[in-house]
Coordinates of C-alpha atoms in Angstrom, one line a residue:
M3 CA 75.7 55.2 -39.3
D4 CA 71.9 56.3 -40.0
K5 CA 69.2 54.4 -38.6
K6 CA 66.9 52.8 -41.5
I7 CA 63.3 54.1 -41.3
R8 CA 60.2 51.8 -41.3
C9 CA 57.0 52.7 -42.8
L10 CA 55.1 49.3 -42.8
F11 CA 56.2 47.5 -39.4
G12 CA 55.0 48.9 -36.0
T13 CA 56.0 48.1 -32.6
D14 CA 55.1 44.4 -33.2
G15 CA 55.3 43.3 -37.0
V16 CA 53.1 44.4 -39.5
R17 CA 49.2 45.2 -38.6
D18 CA 45.8 46.1 -40.1
V19 CA 42.2 45.3 -40.5
A20 CA 42.3 41.8 -42.2
N21 CA 41.8 42.1 -45.9
K22 CA 42.5 45.7 -45.8
G23 CA 45.5 48.2 -46.0
V24 CA 48.6 46.2 -45.6
M25 CA 47.0 43.0 -44.5
I26 CA 45.4 42.1 -47.9
P27 CA 46.9 38.6 -49.5
E28 CA 48.3 40.7 -52.2
M29 CA 50.8 42.6 -50.1
V30 CA 51.3 39.5 -47.6
L31 CA 52.8 37.5 -50.5
R32 CA 54.9 40.3 -51.4
L33 CA 56.0 40.5 -48.0
A34 CA 57.0 36.9 -47.6
R35 CA 58.6 36.9 -50.8
A36 CA 60.8 40.2 -49.5
Y37 CA 61.5 38.3 -46.0
A38 CA 62.8 35.1 -48.1
L39 CA 65.0 37.5 -50.3
F40 CA 66.2 39.1 -47.1
L41 CA 67.2 35.8 -45.9
A42 CA 68.8 34.4 -49.1
E43 CA 71.0 37.5 -49.6
R44 CA 72.3 36.8 -46.4
G45 CA 73.6 33.2 -47.3
V46 CA 70.6 31.2 -47.0
P47 CA 69.8 29.8 -50.2
R48 CA 66.9 27.6 -49.2
P49 CA 65.5 29.2 -46.2
K50 CA 63.2 27.0 -44.1
I51 CA 60.5 29.0 -42.3
A52 CA 58.3 28.0 -40.1
I53 CA 54.5 29.4 -39.8
G54 CA 52.1 29.4 -36.9
T55 CA 48.5 31.5 -36.6
D56 CA 46.5 32.3 -34.0
T57 CA 42.4 31.4 -34.4
R58 CA 41.4 34.3 -36.3
L59 CA 39.1 33.7 -39.4
S60 CA 41.4 35.4 -41.5
C61 CA 44.5 33.6 -40.5
Q62 CA 43.6 30.8 -43.3
M63 CA 43.7 33.4 -46.0
L64 CA 46.6 34.9 -45.1
Q65 CA 48.3 32.1 -44.3
C66 CA 48.0 30.9 -47.8
A67 CA 49.5 34.3 -49.1
L68 CA 52.5 33.7 -46.7
E69 CA 52.9 30.3 -47.8
A70 CA 52.6 31.3 -51.4
G71 CA 54.9 33.7 -50.9
F72 CA 57.8 32.1 -49.4
M73 CA 57.8 28.9 -51.8
S74 CA 57.6 31.2 -54.7
A75 CA 60.8 32.7 -53.6
G76 CA 62.4 29.0 -52.8
A77 CA 62.1 28.6 -49.1
D78 CA 60.6 25.5 -47.9
V79 CA 57.8 26.3 -45.3
M80 CA 56.7 24.3 -42.2
L81 CA 53.0 24.7 -40.9
L82 CA 52.7 24.6 -37.3
G83 CA 48.9 25.3 -37.0
V84 CA 47.5 27.3 -34.4
M85 CA 50.0 28.0 -32.0
P86 CA 51.2 30.9 -29.6
T87 CA 53.9 33.3 -30.8
A88 CA 56.2 32.0 -28.2
G89 CA 55.6 28.1 -29.4
V90 CA 56.6 29.6 -33.1
S91 CA 60.0 31.2 -31.9
F92 CA 60.4 27.7 -29.8
A93 CA 59.7 25.6 -33.1
V94 CA 62.1 27.7 -35.1
R95 CA 65.0 26.8 -32.9
H96 CA 63.9 23.3 -32.3
Y97 CA 63.2 22.3 -35.8
N98 CA 66.7 24.1 -36.7
A99 CA 64.7 26.5 -39.1
T100 CA 66.0 29.6 -40.7
G101 CA 63.0 31.8 -39.4
G102 CA 59.6 32.1 -38.6
A103 CA 56.4 33.9 -38.9
V104 CA 53.5 34.3 -36.7
I105 CA 50.2 35.4 -38.3
S106 CA 48.6 37.0 -35.5
A107 CA 47.3 40.7 -34.3
S108 CA 47.7 39.4 -30.7
H109 CA 45.5 41.4 -28.4
N110 CA 44.0 43.5 -31.0
P111 CA 39.9 42.6 -32.1
A112 CA 39.5 39.5 -34.1
E113 CA 38.9 41.8 -37.2
Y114 CA 42.7 42.7 -37.3
N115 CA 45.5 40.8 -38.2
G116 CA 49.2 41.0 -38.5
I117 CA 52.7 39.3 -39.6
K118 CA 55.3 38.8 -37.1
F119 CA 58.9 37.6 -38.3
F120 CA 61.5 35.7 -36.1
D121 CA 65.0 35.0 -36.7
R122 CA 66.9 31.6 -36.6
N123 CA 67.4 31.9 -33.0
G124 CA 63.5 32.6 -32.3
V125 CA 64.0 36.3 -31.8
K126 CA 61.7 39.2 -33.5
L127 CA 63.7 41.1 -36.1
S128 CA 65.1 44.2 -35.4
D129 CA 64.2 47.6 -36.7
D130 CA 67.2 47.8 -39.0
D131 CA 66.1 44.0 -40.5
E132 CA 62.4 45.1 -40.5
A133 CA 63.4 48.1 -42.7
S134 CA 65.8 46.2 -45.1
I135 CA 62.8 43.8 -45.8
E136 CA 60.8 47.0 -46.6
E137 CA 63.5 48.1 -49.0
Y138 CA 63.4 44.7 -50.5
L139 CA 59.5 45.6 -51.5
G140 CA 60.3 48.2 -53.7
D141 CA 63.1 46.5 -55.5
S142 CA 62.9 45.2 -59.1
M143 CA 64.9 42.3 -58.1
L144 CA 61.7 41.0 -55.7
D145 CA 59.7 40.5 -59.2
E146 CA 62.8 39.3 -61.1
W147 CA 63.6 36.8 -58.7
R148 CA 61.8 33.7 -59.7
P149 CA 63.0 30.2 -58.9
T150 CA 61.9 27.1 -61.1
G151 CA 61.7 23.5 -61.2
A152 CA 63.1 21.8 -58.3
S153 CA 64.4 25.2 -56.5
I154 CA 60.9 26.3 -55.8
G155 CA 59.8 25.9 -52.2
R156 CA 57.7 23.1 -50.9
A157 CA 55.4 23.0 -47.3
R158 CA 54.6 20.3 -45.2
D159 CA 52.7 20.3 -41.8
A160 CA 55.1 20.2 -38.5
F161 CA 52.7 17.2 -36.9
G162 CA 53.6 17.2 -33.2
A163 CA 54.9 20.5 -32.5
M164 CA 52.2 21.5 -30.3
E165 CA 53.3 18.3 -28.4
V166 CA 56.8 19.1 -28.6
Y167 CA 56.1 22.5 -27.3
V168 CA 54.0 21.4 -24.3
K169 CA 56.4 18.6 -23.5
H170 CA 59.1 21.9 -23.4
M171 CA 57.3 23.7 -20.9
L172 CA 56.5 21.2 -18.5
S173 CA 60.2 20.6 -18.6
K174 CA 60.7 23.7 -17.0
A175 CA 57.9 23.2 -14.4
V176 CA 59.1 19.4 -12.9
A177 CA 59.1 20.5 -9.4
L178 CA 55.6 22.5 -9.4
S179 CA 52.5 21.2 -8.3
L180 CA 49.3 23.1 -7.9
S181 CA 47.3 20.4 -5.8
E182 CA 46.3 23.0 -3.1
Y183 CA 44.8 25.3 -5.7
K184 CA 41.8 25.9 -7.4
I185 CA 42.4 28.1 -10.6
V186 CA 40.4 29.7 -13.4
I187 CA 42.5 29.7 -16.6
D188 CA 41.5 32.5 -19.4
C189 CA 42.8 31.6 -22.8
A190 CA 40.9 34.9 -24.7
N191 CA 39.8 32.3 -26.9
G192 CA 42.9 32.6 -28.9
A193 CA 46.1 30.2 -29.5
M194 CA 46.7 29.1 -25.8
I195 CA 43.8 27.1 -25.5
E196 CA 45.5 23.9 -26.0
P197 CA 49.0 24.3 -24.8
A198 CA 47.2 25.9 -21.3
R199 CA 44.9 22.9 -20.9
L200 CA 47.6 20.3 -21.4
V201 CA 50.4 22.0 -19.3
F202 CA 48.0 23.0 -16.4
S203 CA 45.9 19.6 -16.2
A204 CA 49.8 18.0 -15.7
L205 CA 50.3 20.0 -12.9
N206 CA 47.4 18.5 -10.9
P207 CA 45.3 21.4 -9.6
K208 CA 42.6 20.6 -7.3
D209 CA 40.3 22.0 -9.6
M210 CA 40.4 24.1 -12.9
V211 CA 37.7 26.5 -14.5
F212 CA 38.3 27.3 -18.2
L213 CA 37.4 30.4 -19.8
G214 CA 37.8 31.8 -23.7
D215 CA 38.4 28.3 -24.9
E216 CA 35.6 28.3 -27.3
P217 CA 37.1 30.2 -30.6
N218 CA 34.7 30.7 -33.3
G219 CA 37.5 32.5 -35.6
I220 CA 35.7 36.2 -34.8
N221 CA 35.7 36.0 -31.1
I222 CA 39.2 36.0 -30.1
N223 CA 39.7 38.6 -27.3
E224 CA 36.2 39.6 -27.1
G225 CA 35.2 40.0 -23.5
V226 CA 38.0 37.3 -22.3
G227 CA 41.8 37.4 -21.9
V228 CA 43.9 40.4 -20.3
M229 CA 41.9 42.7 -22.8
C230 CA 38.9 42.1 -20.6
I231 CA 40.2 40.8 -17.1
D232 CA 37.1 41.8 -15.4
T233 CA 35.7 38.4 -17.0
A234 CA 38.7 36.4 -14.9
R235 CA 37.9 38.7 -11.9
D236 CA 34.2 37.6 -12.0
A237 CA 35.1 34.1 -12.2
V238 CA 37.4 34.0 -9.2
I239 CA 35.2 35.3 -6.8
R240 CA 32.1 33.4 -8.2
E241 CA 34.0 30.1 -8.3
C242 CA 35.8 31.0 -5.0
A243 CA 39.2 30.2 -6.8
D244 CA 42.6 31.0 -5.5
F245 CA 43.7 32.8 -8.5
A246 CA 43.2 33.3 -12.1
V247 CA 45.6 33.2 -15.1
A248 CA 44.8 35.3 -18.3
F249 CA 46.6 35.2 -21.8
D250 CA 46.0 37.4 -24.7
G251 CA 44.7 36.2 -28.3
D252 CA 48.4 35.0 -29.5
G253 CA 49.7 34.0 -25.7
D254 CA 52.6 36.2 -25.5
R255 CA 51.1 38.2 -22.4
V256 CA 49.8 36.8 -19.1
L257 CA 48.3 38.7 -16.0
F258 CA 47.0 37.1 -12.7
V259 CA 44.1 37.8 -10.4
D260 CA 44.2 37.0 -6.6
R261 CA 41.6 35.6 -4.7
K262 CA 40.2 38.8 -4.0
G263 CA 39.6 40.1 -7.6
R264 CA 42.8 42.0 -7.7
V265 CA 44.6 42.1 -10.8
I266 CA 48.7 40.9 -10.3
D267 CA 49.9 42.6 -13.3
G268 CA 53.4 42.4 -15.2
D269 CA 55.3 44.9 -12.8
V270 CA 54.1 42.5 -9.8
I271 CA 55.0 39.5 -11.8
I272 CA 58.4 41.2 -12.5
W273 CA 59.2 42.2 -9.0
V274 CA 58.4 38.4 -7.9
L275 CA 60.7 36.9 -10.6
A276 CA 63.5 39.3 -9.7
K277 CA 63.7 38.5 -6.2
W278 CA 63.5 34.5 -7.1
L279 CA 66.1 35.1 -10.0
K280 CA 68.7 36.8 -7.8
K281 CA 68.1 34.5 -5.0
R282 CA 69.1 31.5 -7.4
G283 CA 71.8 33.7 -8.8
K284 CA 70.4 34.0 -12.5
L285 CA 69.3 37.5 -12.7
G286 CA 72.4 38.4 -14.8
G287 CA 73.1 42.3 -14.9
G288 CA 69.6 43.4 -13.9
V289 CA 66.0 43.8 -14.9
V290 CA 64.7 45.4 -18.1
I291 CA 61.3 47.3 -17.9
T292 CA 59.4 49.8 -20.2
M293 CA 58.6 53.2 -19.6
M294 CA 55.0 52.0 -18.9
S295 CA 56.2 50.5 -15.8
N296 CA 55.1 51.8 -12.2
M297 CA 57.5 53.7 -10.4
A298 CA 57.4 51.5 -7.6
L299 CA 58.6 48.5 -9.1
E300 CA 62.0 50.4 -9.5
E301 CA 62.2 51.4 -6.0
H302 CA 61.4 47.8 -5.0
L303 CA 64.1 46.7 -7.5
K304 CA 66.6 49.0 -6.1
E305 CA 65.7 48.2 -2.2
E306 CA 66.5 44.3 -3.8
G307 CA 69.9 46.0 -4.7
I308 CA 69.0 45.2 -8.4
T309 CA 69.7 47.3 -11.5
V310 CA 66.8 48.6 -13.5
Y311 CA 67.1 49.5 -17.1
R312 CA 64.1 51.2 -18.9
C313 CA 63.3 50.7 -22.5
P314 CA 60.7 51.9 -25.2
V315 CA 57.4 49.6 -25.2
G316 CA 57.7 46.2 -27.1
D317 CA 58.9 43.1 -26.0
R318 CA 61.8 43.0 -29.0
Y319 CA 63.2 46.4 -27.3
V320 CA 63.5 44.6 -24.2
Y321 CA 65.1 41.7 -25.5
E322 CA 67.4 44.1 -27.4
T323 CA 68.1 46.1 -23.8
M324 CA 68.5 42.7 -22.0
Q325 CA 71.1 41.5 -24.7
R326 CA 73.1 44.7 -24.1
S327 CA 72.9 44.6 -20.4
D328 CA 73.2 40.9 -20.1
S329 CA 70.1 41.1 -18.0
M330 CA 68.2 38.0 -17.8
L331 CA 64.5 39.2 -16.9
G332 CA 62.6 42.1 -18.5
G333 CA 59.3 42.5 -19.5
E334 CA 56.2 45.1 -19.6
Q335 CA 53.6 45.8 -17.3
S336 CA 51.0 44.7 -20.1
G337 CA 52.0 40.9 -19.1
H338 CA 55.0 40.5 -21.8
I339 CA 57.7 38.9 -19.9
I340 CA 60.9 37.7 -20.8
V341 CA 62.8 35.2 -18.5
K342 CA 65.8 34.6 -20.9
E343 CA 67.2 31.4 -19.4
H344 CA 63.9 29.7 -21.0
V345 CA 62.6 32.3 -23.9
Q346 CA 63.6 34.9 -26.4
T347 CA 60.1 36.3 -26.7
G348 CA 57.1 37.1 -24.6
D349 CA 55.7 33.7 -23.5
G350 CA 52.4 33.9 -21.2
L351 CA 52.8 30.1 -20.2
C352 CA 56.1 30.1 -19.4
T353 CA 55.9 33.4 -17.1
S354 CA 53.0 32.0 -15.4
L355 CA 55.0 28.8 -14.8
M356 CA 58.0 30.6 -13.4
F357 CA 55.5 32.9 -11.6
L358 CA 54.1 30.4 -9.5
Q359 CA 57.3 28.3 -8.7
A360 CA 58.6 31.6 -7.7
C361 CA 55.9 32.2 -5.2
K362 CA 56.1 28.6 -4.0
E363 CA 59.8 28.7 -3.2
L364 CA 60.1 32.3 -1.8
N365 CA 56.9 31.6 0.1
L366 CA 55.0 34.1 -1.0
D367 CA 51.2 34.3 -0.7
I368 CA 49.5 35.2 -3.9
G369 CA 46.6 36.8 -2.3
E370 CA 48.8 39.3 -0.5
L371 CA 51.3 40.7 -3.2
V372 CA 49.0 43.6 -4.4
D373 CA 49.1 44.8 -0.9
E374 CA 52.9 44.6 -0.7
F375 CA 53.9 45.8 -4.0
S376 CA 52.0 49.2 -2.9
P377 CA 51.8 50.9 -6.7
Y378 CA 52.1 54.3 -7.5
P379 CA 48.1 55.6 -8.3
Q380 CA 48.2 55.2 -12.1
M381 CA 45.9 56.2 -14.9
L382 CA 46.3 55.1 -18.5
K383 CA 43.9 56.6 -21.3
N384 CA 43.9 55.8 -25.0
V385 CA 43.2 58.8 -27.2
K386 CA 42.0 57.9 -30.6
V387 CA 44.0 60.2 -32.9
S388 CA 44.7 60.2 -36.9
N389 CA 47.7 62.3 -37.0
K390 CA 49.5 60.8 -34.0
E391 CA 53.6 62.0 -34.5
K392 CA 52.0 65.7 -35.5
A393 CA 49.6 66.1 -32.6
L394 CA 52.2 65.1 -30.2
S395 CA 54.8 67.7 -31.5
H396 CA 52.5 70.1 -32.2
P397 CA 53.9 73.2 -30.2
D398 CA 50.0 73.8 -28.0
F399 CA 50.5 70.0 -26.8
L400 CA 53.8 70.4 -25.7
R401 CA 52.8 73.6 -24.0
S402 CA 49.9 71.6 -22.2
L403 CA 52.1 68.7 -21.6
R404 CA 54.6 71.1 -19.7
E405 CA 52.0 72.7 -17.5
C406 CA 50.5 69.4 -16.3
E407 CA 54.4 68.1 -15.8
D408 CA 54.6 71.2 -13.6
I409 CA 51.8 70.2 -11.4
I410 CA 52.8 66.7 -10.6
K411 CA 56.6 67.6 -10.4
G412 CA 58.3 65.9 -7.7
K413 CA 55.0 63.5 -7.0
G414 CA 55.3 61.5 -10.4
R415 CA 55.3 61.1 -13.8
I416 CA 53.6 61.5 -17.2
F417 CA 54.5 59.5 -20.3
V418 CA 52.7 59.8 -23.5
R419 CA 53.5 57.8 -26.6
P420 CA 51.8 57.0 -30.0
S421 CA 50.7 53.3 -30.2
G422 CA 52.4 51.4 -32.8
T423 CA 49.5 49.0 -33.8
E424 CA 46.6 51.2 -34.0
P425 CA 45.5 55.0 -34.4
M426 CA 45.7 55.9 -31.0
V427 CA 48.0 57.8 -28.3
R428 CA 48.4 56.5 -25.1
I429 CA 48.7 58.7 -21.8
L430 CA 50.2 57.3 -18.7
L431 CA 50.1 59.4 -15.5
E432 CA 51.1 58.0 -12.1
A433 CA 51.5 60.3 -9.3
K434 CA 50.6 60.2 -5.5
G435 CA 48.4 63.1 -3.7
V436 CA 47.1 64.5 -7.1
D437 CA 43.7 64.1 -9.0
L438 CA 45.1 62.0 -12.2
K439 CA 41.5 62.1 -13.7
S440 CA 41.4 65.8 -14.3
I441 CA 45.2 65.9 -15.6
V442 CA 44.6 63.1 -18.2
E443 CA 41.7 64.3 -19.2
K444 CA 42.7 67.8 -20.0
L445 CA 45.7 66.3 -22.2
A446 CA 43.4 63.7 -24.0
S447 CA 41.0 66.9 -24.7
D448 CA 44.0 69.1 -26.1
I449 CA 45.3 66.0 -28.1
Q450 CA 41.9 65.5 -29.5
K451 CA 41.5 69.2 -30.0
I452 CA 44.8 69.7 -32.2
D453 CA 44.0 66.5 -34.1
E454 CA 40.7 67.8 -35.4
E455 CA 42.4 71.0 -36.1
L456 CA 44.8 69.2 -38.3
K457 CA 42.6 67.3 -40.0
N458 CA 40.5 70.2 -41.0
K459 CA 43.7 72.2 -41.9
V460 CA 43.4 73.2 -45.8
V461 CA 47.1 72.1 -47.1

């Protein structure tokens, strides 16, 4: 069976500059109707859909459109308010909803926004399901299907949803105390502010310093959070803290900073969690990582006798691979991590609690983990490109890539991929004993040159 082609959906839902392109209210309303019709034609005559948002100014506008689209298609709506992506996933299951939607552009700047959909299990939709929704957008039935009277959907506020999510998170950390630590928590001016404050306060830290906890609608991810980890790093040094926890705008990613100001990325967190879960007999078939994970992680896991599976970038691809391999842990270097016993999508708060609990039980010093992990030197460069796919498949670029691969043969690897959410090509190089910068700059220059030629080419 041929795989369906998606045009609208990317790596993590539909995303664009808010009020431009595909993120205009008219398009979001049609997208909502298409999702409701998708559910109805699969045996759910009156879907119940939970909606959560991050703190962007444009969320209110897009929520109105999404809400109207759902109700006009006969779906009932539960409004969760500002809620981390994983909180929406949890709410779908907790309230027995048919599906869910998150209005967020995650780690992107405030001018962007997006829509991510969940199924009734709180799992992000598959590529095929997203392609099916796109098909409904072009189907005349979408415009003809107009419930009337009592069949029109209703909306209600889900009061107390945040408290339920926080209580659920605390139930995962009943034996965890942070009384010996002074900690910095960076919430990226996003959706994790309230739950992080409530959960970490309940764990009784010696002292707590909050950053990125004053959202104004246009400062999400701006100079704070995982996208600007230097802010947390500087705060750790300035405050003489034991470590920092940094989230992104929708709270599905988390990174740590140790007391020496060094970043503990998703690879190190996965390494610690894998050892912990194996010791507890809860690792399942192995660990799923993406093509972006450092080679050192794979080597460390294999030394522990742990099977490693690699998959494309994106936490839903991680989850799908976990399902196929019966793995209970998977994630990305960027901090999207899924501990399947507890969550169905990346949850920065759950990950941070599990990581801290693992360090306690394994008697690991958070300040020494980076030294013990000893990653391959790695360089990641984002190159702005208009014609991503054409540039990467161009013969001149493929020739340049082969030349660079010959230089690092046996010493490391190069991974080049188009961004699923931005007009970018991402170049990752990791190797020992080579000049990373010169190789990456050559590839970046070649891509830009080819892209410029493609733009100027007269068709």
